[in-house]
Amino acid sequence: MKLIIRWLLLACALVLLTQLDSGIQIRSFGSAMWAAFVIGLLNAFVRPLLILFTLPVTVLTMGLFLFVINALTFQMASHLLEGFQVQGFWHALLGSVLYSVCSLVIDVALERLLGPRFMPPPQ
């Protein structure tokens, strides 16, 4: 249940991003849900590979290159979906940073409201 609530809230965060940044466009809430799903999949499977391949650059930039990786995964989701468009790298960078902040806020709020993720309910 927590996963579905998180998914819906992240889709709402993407819709909010379209209001904050004119370079990010979403056709409908359904498109926002698909975009949140695809961004989650890219963050789970592609992002770790990008981090591994760019580890020397990430170390040299003291971790700042991770912002570029986040922007690339955000823009990659845009290229995979028709209803979600990002107008360039700088909009992807801003969008990925704001989306990450929204994700952090959503995770903390859900943790406080619904309890820890992997703990069974008390008996």
C-alpha angles and dihedrals in degrees: 000000000000090000092055092047090049091049092051092047092049089051088052088050090055090051088050090052090059088060093049099043122036091201091070117072132181122186098208143344088264089057089050090053091051090046092051089049094049093045088052092051092047091049090050099046114014102034095061090053091049090049091050094048093046097041096120091052091045091052092047091051091044092242098312091115087070087075088059091049090051090050091049093052090047090051091044089058088052091055092048096052130056098205095052119066132177116190101214147326097291092052089048090051093050092042094050092049093048091043090051091051091049090048091052092050091047092049093050092046093049091046091055095042101041102024133238119339105237104026117109116233115270116263 
